[in-house]
PDB file of N, CA and C in Angstrom:
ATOM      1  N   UNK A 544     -10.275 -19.558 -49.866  1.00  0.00           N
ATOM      2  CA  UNK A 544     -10.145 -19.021 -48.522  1.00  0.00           C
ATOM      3  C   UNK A 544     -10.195 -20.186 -47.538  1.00  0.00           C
ATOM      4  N   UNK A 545      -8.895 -20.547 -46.371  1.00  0.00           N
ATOM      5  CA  UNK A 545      -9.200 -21.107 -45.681  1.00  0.00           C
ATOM      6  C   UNK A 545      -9.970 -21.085 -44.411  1.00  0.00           C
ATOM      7  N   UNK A 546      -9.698 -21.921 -43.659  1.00  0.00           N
ATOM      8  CA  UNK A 546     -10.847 -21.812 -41.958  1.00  0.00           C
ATOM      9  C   UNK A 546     -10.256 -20.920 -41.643  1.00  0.00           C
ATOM     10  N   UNK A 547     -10.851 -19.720 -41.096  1.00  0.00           N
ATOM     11  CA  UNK A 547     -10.471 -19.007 -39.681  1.00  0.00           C
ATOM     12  C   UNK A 547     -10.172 -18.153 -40.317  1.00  0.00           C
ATOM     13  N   UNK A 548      -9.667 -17.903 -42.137  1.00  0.00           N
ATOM     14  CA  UNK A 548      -9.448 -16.234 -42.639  1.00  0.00           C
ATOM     15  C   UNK A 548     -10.602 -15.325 -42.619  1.00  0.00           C
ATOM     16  N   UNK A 549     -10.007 -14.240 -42.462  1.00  0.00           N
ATOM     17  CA  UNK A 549     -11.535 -12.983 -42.709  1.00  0.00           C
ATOM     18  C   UNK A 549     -11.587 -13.331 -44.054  1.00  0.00           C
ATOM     19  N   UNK A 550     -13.192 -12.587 -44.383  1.00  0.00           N
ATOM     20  CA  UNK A 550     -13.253 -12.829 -45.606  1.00  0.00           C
ATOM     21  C   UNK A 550     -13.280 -11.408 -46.206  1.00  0.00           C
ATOM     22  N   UNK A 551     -13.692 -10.139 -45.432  1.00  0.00           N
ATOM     23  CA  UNK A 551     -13.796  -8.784 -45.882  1.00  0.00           C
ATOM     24  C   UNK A 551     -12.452  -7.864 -45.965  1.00  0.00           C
ATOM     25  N   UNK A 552     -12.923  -7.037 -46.133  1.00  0.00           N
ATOM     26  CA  UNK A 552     -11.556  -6.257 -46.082  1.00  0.00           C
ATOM     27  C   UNK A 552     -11.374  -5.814 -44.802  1.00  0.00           C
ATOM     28  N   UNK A 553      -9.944  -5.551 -44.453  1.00  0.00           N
ATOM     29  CA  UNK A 553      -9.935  -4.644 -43.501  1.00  0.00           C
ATOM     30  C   UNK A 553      -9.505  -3.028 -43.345  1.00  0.00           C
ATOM     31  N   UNK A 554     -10.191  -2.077 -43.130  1.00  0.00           N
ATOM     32  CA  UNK A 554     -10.199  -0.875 -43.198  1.00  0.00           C
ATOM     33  C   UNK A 554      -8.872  -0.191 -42.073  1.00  0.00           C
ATOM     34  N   UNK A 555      -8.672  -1.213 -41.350  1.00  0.00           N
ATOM     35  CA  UNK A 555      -8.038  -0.022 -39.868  1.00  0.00           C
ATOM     36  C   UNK A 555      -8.788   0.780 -38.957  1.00  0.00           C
ATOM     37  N   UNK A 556      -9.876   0.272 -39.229  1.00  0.00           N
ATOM     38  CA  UNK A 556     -10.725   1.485 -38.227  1.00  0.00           C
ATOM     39  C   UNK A 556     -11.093   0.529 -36.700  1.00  0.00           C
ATOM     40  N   UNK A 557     -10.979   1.135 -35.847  1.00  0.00           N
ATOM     41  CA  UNK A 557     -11.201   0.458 -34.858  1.00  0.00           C
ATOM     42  C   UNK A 557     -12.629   1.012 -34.208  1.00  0.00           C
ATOM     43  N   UNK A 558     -13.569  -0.280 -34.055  1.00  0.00           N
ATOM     44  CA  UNK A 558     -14.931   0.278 -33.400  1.00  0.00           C
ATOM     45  C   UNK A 558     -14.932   0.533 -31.761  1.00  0.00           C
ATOM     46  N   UNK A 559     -15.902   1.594 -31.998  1.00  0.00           N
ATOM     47  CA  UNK A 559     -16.074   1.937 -30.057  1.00  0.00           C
ATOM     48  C   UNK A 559     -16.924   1.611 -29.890  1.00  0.00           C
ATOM     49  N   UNK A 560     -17.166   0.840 -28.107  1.00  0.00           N
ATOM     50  CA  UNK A 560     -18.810   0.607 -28.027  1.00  0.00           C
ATOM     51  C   UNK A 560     -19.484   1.720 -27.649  1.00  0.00           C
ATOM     52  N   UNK A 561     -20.753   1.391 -28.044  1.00  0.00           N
ATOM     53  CA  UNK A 561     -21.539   2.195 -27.729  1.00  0.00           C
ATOM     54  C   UNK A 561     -21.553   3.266 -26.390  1.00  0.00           C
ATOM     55  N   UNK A 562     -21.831   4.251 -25.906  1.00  0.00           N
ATOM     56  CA  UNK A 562     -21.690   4.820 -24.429  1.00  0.00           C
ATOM     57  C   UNK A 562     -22.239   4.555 -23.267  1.00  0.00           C
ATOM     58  N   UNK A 563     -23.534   3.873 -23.688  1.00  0.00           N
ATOM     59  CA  UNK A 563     -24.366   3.573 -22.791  1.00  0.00           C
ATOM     60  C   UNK A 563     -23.558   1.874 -22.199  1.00  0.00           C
ATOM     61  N   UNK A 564     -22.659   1.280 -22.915  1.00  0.00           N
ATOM     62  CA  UNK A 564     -22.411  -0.042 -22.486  1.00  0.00           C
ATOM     63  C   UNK A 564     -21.727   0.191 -21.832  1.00  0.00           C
ATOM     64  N   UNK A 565     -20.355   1.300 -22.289  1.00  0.00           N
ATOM     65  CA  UNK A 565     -19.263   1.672 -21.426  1.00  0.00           C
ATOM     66  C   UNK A 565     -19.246   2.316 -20.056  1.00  0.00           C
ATOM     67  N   UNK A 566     -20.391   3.278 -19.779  1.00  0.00           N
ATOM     68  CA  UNK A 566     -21.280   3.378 -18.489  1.00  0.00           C
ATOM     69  C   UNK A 566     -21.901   2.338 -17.077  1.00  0.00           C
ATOM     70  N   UNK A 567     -22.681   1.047 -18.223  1.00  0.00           N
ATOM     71  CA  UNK A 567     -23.114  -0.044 -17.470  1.00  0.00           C
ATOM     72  C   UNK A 567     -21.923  -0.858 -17.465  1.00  0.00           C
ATOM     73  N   UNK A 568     -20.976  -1.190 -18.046  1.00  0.00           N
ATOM     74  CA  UNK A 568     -19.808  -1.662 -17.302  1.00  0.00           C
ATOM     75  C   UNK A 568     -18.811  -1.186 -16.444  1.00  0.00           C
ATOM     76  N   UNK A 569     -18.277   0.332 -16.432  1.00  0.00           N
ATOM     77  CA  UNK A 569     -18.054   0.883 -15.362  1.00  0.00           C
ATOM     78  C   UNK A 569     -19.048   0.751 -13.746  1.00  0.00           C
ATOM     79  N   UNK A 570     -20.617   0.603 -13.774  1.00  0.00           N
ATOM     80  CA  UNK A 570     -21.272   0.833 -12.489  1.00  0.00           C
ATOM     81  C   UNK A 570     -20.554  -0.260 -11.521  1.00  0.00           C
ATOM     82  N   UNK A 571     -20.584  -0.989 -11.933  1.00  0.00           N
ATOM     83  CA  UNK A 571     -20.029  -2.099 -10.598  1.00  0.00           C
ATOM     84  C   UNK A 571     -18.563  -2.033 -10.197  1.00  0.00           C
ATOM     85  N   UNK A 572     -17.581  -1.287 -11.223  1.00  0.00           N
ATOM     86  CA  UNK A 572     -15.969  -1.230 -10.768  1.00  0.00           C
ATOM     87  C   UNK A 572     -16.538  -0.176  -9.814  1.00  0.00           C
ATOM     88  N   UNK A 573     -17.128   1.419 -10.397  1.00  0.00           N
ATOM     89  CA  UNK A 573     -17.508   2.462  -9.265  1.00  0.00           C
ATOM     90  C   UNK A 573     -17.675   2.033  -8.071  1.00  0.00           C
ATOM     91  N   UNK A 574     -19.147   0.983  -7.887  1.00  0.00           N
ATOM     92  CA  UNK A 574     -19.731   0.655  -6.452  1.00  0.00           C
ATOM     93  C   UNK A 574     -18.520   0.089  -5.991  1.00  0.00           C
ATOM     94  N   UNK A 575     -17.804  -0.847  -6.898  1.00  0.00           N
ATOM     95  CA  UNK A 575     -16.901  -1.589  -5.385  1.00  0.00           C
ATOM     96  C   UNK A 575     -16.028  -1.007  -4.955  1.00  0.00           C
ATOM     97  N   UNK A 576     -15.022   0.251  -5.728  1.00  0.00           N
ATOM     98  CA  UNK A 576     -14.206   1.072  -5.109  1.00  0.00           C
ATOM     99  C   UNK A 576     -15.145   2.090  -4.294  1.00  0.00           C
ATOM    100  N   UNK A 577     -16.500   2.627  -4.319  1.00  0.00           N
ATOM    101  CA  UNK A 577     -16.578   3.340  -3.165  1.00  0.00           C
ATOM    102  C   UNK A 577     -16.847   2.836  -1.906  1.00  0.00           C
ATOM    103  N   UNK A 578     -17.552   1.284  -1.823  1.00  0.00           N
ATOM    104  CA  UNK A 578     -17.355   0.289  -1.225  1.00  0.00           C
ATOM    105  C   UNK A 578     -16.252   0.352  -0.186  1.00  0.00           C
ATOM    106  N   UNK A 579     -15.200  -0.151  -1.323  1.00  0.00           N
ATOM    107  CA  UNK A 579     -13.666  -0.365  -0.359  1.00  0.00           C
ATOM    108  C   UNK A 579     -13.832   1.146   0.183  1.00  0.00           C
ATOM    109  N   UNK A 580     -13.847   2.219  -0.067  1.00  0.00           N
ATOM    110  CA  UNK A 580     -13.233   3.155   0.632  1.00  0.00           C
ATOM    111  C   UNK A 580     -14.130   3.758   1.498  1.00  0.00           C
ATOM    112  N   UNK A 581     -15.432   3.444   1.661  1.00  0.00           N
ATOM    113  CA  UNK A 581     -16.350   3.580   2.997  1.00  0.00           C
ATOM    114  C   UNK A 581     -15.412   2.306   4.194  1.00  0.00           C
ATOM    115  N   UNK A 582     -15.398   1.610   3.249  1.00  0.00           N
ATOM    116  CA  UNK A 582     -14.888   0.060   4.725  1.00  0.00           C
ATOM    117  C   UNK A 582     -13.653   0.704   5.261  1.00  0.00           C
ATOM    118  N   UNK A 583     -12.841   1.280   4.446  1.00  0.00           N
ATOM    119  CA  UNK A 583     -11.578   1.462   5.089  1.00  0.00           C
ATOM    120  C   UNK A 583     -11.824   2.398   5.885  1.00  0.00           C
ATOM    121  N   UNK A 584     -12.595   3.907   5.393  1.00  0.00           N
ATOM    122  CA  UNK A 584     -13.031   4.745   6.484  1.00  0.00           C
ATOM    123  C   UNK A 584     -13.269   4.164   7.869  1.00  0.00           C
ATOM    124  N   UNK A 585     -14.440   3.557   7.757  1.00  0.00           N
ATOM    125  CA  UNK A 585     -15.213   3.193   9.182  1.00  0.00           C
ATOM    126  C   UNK A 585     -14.075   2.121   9.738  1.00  0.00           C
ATOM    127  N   UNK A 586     -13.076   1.468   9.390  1.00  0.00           N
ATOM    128  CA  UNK A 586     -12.074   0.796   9.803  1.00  0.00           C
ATOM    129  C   UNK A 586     -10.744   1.877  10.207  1.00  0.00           C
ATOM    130  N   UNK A 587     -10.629   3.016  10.053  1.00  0.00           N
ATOM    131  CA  UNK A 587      -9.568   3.756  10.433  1.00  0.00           C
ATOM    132  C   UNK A 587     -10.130   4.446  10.916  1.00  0.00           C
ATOM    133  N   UNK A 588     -11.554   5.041  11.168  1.00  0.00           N
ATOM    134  CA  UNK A 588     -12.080   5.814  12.643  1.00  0.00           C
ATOM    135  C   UNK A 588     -12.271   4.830  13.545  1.00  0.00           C
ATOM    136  N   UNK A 589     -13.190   3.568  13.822  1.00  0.00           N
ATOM    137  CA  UNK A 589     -12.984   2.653  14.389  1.00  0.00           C
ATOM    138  C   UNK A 589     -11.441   2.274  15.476  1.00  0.00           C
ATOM    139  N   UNK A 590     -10.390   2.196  14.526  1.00  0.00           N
ATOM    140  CA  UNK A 590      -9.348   2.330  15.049  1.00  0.00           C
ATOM    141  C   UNK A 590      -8.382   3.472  15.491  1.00  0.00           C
ATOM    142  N   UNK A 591      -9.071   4.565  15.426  1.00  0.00           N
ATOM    143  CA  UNK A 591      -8.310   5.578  15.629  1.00  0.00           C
ATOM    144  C   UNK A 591      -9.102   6.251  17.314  1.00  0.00           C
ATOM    145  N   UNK A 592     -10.351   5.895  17.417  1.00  0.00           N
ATOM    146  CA  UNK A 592     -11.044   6.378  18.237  1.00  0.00           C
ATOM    147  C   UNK A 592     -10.563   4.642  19.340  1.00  0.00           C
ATOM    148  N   UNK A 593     -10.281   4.012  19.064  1.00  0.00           N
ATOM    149  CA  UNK A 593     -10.191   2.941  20.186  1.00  0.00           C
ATOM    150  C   UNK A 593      -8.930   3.059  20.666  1.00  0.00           C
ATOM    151  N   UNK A 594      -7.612   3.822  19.909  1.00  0.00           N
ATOM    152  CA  UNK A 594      -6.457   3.920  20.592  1.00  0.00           C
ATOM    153  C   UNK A 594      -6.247   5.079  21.218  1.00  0.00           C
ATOM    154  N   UNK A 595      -6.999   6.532  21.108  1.00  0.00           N
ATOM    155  CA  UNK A 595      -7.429   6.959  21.970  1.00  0.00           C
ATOM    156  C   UNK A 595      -8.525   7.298  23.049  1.00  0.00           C
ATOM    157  N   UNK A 596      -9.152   6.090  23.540  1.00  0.00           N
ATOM    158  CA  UNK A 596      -9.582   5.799  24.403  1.00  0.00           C
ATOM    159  C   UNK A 596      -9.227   5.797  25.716  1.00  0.00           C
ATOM    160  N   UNK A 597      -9.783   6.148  26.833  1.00  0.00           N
ATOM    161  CA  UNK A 597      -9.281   5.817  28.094  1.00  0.00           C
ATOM    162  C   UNK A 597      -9.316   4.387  28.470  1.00  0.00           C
ATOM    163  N   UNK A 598     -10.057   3.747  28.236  1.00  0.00           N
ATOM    164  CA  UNK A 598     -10.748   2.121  28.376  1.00  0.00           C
ATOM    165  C   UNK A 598      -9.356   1.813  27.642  1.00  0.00           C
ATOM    166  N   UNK A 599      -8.749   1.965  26.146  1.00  0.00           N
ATOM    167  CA  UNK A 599      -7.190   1.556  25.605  1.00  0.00           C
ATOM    168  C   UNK A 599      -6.197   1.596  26.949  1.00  0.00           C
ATOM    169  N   UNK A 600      -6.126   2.884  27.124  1.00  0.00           N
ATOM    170  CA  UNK A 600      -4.695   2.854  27.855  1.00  0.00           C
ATOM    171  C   UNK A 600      -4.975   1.959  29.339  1.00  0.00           C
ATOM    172  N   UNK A 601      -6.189   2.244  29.795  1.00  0.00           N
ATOM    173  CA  UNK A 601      -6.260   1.972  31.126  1.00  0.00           C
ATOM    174  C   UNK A 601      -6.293  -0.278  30.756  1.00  0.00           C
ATOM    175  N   UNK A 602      -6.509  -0.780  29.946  1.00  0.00           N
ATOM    176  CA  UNK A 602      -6.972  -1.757  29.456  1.00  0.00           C
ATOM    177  C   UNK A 602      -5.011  -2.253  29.640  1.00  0.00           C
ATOM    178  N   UNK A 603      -4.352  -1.754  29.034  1.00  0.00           N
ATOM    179  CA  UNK A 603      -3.037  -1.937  28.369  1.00  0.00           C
ATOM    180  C   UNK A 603      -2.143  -2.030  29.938  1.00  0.00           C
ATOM    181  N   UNK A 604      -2.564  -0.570  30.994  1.00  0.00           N
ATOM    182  CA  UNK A 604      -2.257  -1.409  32.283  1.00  0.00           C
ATOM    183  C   UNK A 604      -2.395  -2.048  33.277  1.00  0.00           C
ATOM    184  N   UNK A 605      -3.235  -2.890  33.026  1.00  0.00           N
ATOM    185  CA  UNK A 605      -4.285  -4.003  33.750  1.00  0.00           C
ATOM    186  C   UNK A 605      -2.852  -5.344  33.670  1.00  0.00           C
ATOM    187  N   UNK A 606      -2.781  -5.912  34.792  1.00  0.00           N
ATOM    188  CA  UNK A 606      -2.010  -7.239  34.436  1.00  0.00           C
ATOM    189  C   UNK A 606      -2.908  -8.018  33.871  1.00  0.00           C
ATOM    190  N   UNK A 607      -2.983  -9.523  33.455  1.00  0.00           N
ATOM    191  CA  UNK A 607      -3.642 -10.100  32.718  1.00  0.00           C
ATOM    192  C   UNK A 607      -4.688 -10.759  33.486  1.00  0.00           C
ATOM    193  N   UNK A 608      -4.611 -11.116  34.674  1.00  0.00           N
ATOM    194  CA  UNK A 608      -5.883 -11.583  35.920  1.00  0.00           C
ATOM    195  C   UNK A 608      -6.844 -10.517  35.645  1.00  0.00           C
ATOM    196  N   UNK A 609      -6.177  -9.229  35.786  1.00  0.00           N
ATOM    197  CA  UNK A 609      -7.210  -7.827  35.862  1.00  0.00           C
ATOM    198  C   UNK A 609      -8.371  -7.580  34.816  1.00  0.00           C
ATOM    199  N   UNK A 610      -7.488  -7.277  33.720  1.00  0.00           N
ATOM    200  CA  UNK A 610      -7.942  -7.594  32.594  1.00  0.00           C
ATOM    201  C   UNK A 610      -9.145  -8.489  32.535  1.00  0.00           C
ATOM    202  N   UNK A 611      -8.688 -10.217  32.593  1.00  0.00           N
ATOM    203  CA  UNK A 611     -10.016 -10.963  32.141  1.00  0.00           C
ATOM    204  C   UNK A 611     -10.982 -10.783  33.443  1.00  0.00           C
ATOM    205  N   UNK A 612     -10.901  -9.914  34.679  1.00  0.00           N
ATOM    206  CA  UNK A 612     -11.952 -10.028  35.429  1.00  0.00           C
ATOM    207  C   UNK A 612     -12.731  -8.803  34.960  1.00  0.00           C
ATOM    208  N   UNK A 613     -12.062  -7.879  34.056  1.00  0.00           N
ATOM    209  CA  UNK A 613     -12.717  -6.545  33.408  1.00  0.00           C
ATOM    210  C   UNK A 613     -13.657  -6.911  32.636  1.00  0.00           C
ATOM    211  N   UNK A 614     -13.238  -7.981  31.739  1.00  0.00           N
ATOM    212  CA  UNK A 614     -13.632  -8.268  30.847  1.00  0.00           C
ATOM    213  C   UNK A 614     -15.446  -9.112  31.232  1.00  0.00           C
ATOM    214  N   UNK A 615     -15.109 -10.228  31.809  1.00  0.00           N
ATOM    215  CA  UNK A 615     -16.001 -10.878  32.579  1.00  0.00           C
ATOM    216  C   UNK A 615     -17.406  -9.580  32.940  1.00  0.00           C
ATOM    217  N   UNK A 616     -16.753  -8.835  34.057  1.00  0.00           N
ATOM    218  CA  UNK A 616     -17.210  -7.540  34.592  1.00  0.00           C
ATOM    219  C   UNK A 616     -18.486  -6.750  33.180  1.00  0.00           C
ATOM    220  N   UNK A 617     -17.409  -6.423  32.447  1.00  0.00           N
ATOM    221  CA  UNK A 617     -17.954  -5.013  31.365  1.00  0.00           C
ATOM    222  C   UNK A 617     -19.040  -6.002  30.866  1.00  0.00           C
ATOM    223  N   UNK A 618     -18.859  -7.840  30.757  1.00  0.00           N
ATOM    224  CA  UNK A 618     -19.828  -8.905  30.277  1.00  0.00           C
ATOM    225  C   UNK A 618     -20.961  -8.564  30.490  1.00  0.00           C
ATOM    226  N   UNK A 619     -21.074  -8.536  31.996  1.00  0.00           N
ATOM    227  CA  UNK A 619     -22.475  -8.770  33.071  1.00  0.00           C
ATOM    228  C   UNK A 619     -23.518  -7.667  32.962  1.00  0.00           C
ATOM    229  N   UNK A 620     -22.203  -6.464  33.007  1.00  0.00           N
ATOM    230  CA  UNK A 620     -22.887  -5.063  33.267  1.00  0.00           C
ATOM    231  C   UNK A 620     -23.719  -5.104  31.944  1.00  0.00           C
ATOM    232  N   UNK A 621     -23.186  -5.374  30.415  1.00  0.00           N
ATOM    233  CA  UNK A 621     -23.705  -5.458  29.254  1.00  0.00           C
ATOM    234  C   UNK A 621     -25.405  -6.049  29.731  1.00  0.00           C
ATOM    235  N   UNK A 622     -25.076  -7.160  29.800  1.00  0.00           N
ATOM    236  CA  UNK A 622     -26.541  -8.062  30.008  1.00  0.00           C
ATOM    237  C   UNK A 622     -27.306  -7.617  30.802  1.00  0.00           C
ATOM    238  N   UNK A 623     -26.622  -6.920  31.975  1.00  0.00           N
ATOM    239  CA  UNK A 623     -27.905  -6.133  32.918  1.00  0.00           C
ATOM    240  C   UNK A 623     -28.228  -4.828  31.878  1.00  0.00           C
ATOM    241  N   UNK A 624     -27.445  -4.177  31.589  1.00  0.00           N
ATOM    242  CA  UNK A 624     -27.803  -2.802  30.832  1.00  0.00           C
ATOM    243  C   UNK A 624     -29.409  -3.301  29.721  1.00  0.00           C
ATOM    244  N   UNK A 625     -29.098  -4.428  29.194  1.00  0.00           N
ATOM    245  CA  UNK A 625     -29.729  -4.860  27.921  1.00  0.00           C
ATOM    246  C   UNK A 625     -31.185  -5.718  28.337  1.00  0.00           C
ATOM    247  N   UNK A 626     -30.951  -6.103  29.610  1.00  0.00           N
ATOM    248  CA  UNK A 626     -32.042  -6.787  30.330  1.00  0.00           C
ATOM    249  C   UNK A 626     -32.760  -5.944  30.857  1.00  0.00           C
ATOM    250  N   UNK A 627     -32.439  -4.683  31.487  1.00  0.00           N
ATOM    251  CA  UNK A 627     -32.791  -3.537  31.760  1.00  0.00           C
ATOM    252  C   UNK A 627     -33.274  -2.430  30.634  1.00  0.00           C
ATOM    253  N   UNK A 628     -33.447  -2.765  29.178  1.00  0.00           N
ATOM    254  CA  UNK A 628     -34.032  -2.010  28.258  1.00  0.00           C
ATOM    255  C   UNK A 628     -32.858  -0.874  27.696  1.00  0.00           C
ATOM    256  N   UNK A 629     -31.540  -0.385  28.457  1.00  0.00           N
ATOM    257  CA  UNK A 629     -30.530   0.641  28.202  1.00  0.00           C
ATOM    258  C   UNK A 629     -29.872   0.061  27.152  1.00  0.00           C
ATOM    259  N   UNK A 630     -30.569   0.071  25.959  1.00  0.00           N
ATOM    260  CA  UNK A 630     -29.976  -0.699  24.592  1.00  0.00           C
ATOM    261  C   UNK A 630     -28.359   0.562  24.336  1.00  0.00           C
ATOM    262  N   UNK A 631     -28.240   1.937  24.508  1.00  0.00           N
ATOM    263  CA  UNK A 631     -27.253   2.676  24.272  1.00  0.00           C
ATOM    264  C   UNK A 631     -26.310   2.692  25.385  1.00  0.00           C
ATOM    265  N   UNK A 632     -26.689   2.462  26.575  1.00  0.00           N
ATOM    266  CA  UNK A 632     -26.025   2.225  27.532  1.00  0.00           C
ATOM    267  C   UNK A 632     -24.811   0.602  27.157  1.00  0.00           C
ATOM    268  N   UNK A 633     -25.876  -0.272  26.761  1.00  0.00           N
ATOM    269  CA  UNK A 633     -24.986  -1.410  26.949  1.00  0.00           C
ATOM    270  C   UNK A 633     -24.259  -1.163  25.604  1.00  0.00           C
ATOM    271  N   UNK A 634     -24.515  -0.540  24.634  1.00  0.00           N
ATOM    272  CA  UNK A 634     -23.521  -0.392  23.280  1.00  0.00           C
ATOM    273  C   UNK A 634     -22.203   0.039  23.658  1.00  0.00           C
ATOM    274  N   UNK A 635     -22.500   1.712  24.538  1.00  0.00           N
ATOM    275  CA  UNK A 635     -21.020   1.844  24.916  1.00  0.00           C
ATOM    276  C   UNK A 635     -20.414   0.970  26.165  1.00  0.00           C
ATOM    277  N   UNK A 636     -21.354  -0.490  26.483  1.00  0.00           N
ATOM    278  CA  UNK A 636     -19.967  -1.088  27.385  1.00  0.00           C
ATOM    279  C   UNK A 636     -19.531  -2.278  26.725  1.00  0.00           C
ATOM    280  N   UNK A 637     -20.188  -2.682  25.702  1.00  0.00           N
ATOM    281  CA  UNK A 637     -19.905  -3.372  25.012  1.00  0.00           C
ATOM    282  C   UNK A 637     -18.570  -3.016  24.355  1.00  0.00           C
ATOM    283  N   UNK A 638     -18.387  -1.701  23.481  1.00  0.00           N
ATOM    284  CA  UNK A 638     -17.594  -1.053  22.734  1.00  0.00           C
ATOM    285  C   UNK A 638     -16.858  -1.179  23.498  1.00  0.00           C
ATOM    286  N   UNK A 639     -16.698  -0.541  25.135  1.00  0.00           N
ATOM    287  CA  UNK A 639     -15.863  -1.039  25.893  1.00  0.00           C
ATOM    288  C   UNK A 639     -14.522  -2.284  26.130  1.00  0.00           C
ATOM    289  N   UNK A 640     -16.061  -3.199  26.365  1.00  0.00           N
ATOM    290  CA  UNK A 640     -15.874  -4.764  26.524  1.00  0.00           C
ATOM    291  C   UNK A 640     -14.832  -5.158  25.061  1.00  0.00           C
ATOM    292  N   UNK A 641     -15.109  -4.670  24.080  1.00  0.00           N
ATOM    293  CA  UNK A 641     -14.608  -4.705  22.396  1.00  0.00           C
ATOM    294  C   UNK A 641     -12.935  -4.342  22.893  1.00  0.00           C
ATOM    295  N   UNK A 642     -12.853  -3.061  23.067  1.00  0.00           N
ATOM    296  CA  UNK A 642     -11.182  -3.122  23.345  1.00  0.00           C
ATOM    297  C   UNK A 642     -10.594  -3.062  24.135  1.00  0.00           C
ATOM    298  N   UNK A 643     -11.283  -3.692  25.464  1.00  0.00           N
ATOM    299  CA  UNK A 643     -10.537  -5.231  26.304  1.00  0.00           C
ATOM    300  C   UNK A 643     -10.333  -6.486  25.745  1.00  0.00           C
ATOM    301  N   UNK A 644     -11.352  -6.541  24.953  1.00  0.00           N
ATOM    302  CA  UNK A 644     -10.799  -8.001  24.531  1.00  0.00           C
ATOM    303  C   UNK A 644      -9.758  -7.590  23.211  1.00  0.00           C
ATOM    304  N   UNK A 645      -9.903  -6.641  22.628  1.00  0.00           N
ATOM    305  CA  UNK A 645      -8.792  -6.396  21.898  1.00  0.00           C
ATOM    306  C   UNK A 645      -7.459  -6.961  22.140  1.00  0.00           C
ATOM    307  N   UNK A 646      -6.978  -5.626  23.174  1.00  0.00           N
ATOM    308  CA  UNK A 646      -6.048  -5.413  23.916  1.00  0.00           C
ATOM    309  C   UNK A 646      -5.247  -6.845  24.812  1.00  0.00           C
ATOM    310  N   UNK A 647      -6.329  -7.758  25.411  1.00  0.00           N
ATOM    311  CA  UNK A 647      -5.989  -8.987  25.452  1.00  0.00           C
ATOM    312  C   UNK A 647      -5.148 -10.037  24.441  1.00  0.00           C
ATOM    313  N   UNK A 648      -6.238 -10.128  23.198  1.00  0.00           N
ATOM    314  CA  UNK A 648      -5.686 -10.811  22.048  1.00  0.00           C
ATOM    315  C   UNK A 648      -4.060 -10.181  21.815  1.00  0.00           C
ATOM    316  N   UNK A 649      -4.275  -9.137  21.679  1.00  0.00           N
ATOM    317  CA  UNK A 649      -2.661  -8.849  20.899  1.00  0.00           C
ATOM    318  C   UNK A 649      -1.904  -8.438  22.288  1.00  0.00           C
ATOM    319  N   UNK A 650      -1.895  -8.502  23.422  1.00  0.00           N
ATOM    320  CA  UNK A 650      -0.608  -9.244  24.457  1.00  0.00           C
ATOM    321  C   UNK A 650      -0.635 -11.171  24.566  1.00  0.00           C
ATOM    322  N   UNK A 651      -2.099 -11.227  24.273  1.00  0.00           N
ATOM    323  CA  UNK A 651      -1.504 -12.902  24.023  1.00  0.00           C
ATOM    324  C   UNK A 651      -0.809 -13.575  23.042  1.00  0.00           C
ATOM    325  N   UNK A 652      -1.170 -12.630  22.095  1.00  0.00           N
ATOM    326  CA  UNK A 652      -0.027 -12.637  20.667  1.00  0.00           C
ATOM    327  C   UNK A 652       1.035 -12.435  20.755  1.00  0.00           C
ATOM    328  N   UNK A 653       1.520 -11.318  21.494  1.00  0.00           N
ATOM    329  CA  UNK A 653       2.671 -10.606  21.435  1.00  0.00           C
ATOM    330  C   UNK A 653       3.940 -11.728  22.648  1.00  0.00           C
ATOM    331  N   UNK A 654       2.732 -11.842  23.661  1.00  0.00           N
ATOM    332  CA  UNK A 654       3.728 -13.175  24.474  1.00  0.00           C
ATOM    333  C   UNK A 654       3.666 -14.597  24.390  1.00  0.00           C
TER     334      UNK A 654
END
């Protein structure tokens, strides 16, 4: 018999692993696909609630002076809201402030 031949017979039978292995190697494909599909959720409400927004449309007809003085603006009000203890107050001007500056980026892109 040389290197590397089997030395037994071979039957044809093909072994299964055990169930419990085939379980613990599935857990981590599971977590990361429910993973991805929580991220994509909170990424397509995220974006679905910011394009219908009033702050969107009204943001979109701002010329671009307007805009970054909004922006500046929704800044300040944030820091007073947050200096002032209105931690939910300044979230939604922040969120605000979020798609102005959006809306900025992709007309500076776009021109």
């Amino acid at each position: 018999m040389g290197l590397g031949e089997y030395s037994g017979e071979y039957t044809g039978e093909m072994v299964a692993p055990p169930t419990w292995l085939v379980v613990l190697a599935a857990i981590p494909i599971l977590l990361t696909l429910l993973l991805l599909v929580g991220f994509a959720w909170k990424e397509w409400r995220d974006h679905r609630r910011m394009r219908s927004s009033p702050v969107h449309a009204a943001a979109w007809a701002m010329d671009p002076d307007e805009l970054d003085r909004a922006i500046r603006a929704l800044g300040a009000r944030e820091r007073a809201l947050l200096d002032a203890g209105d931690v939910d107050a300044a979230d939604a001007v922040a969120a605000d402030m979020l798609i102005c500056v959006a809306v900025s980026e992709r007309r500076d892109g776009a021109g």
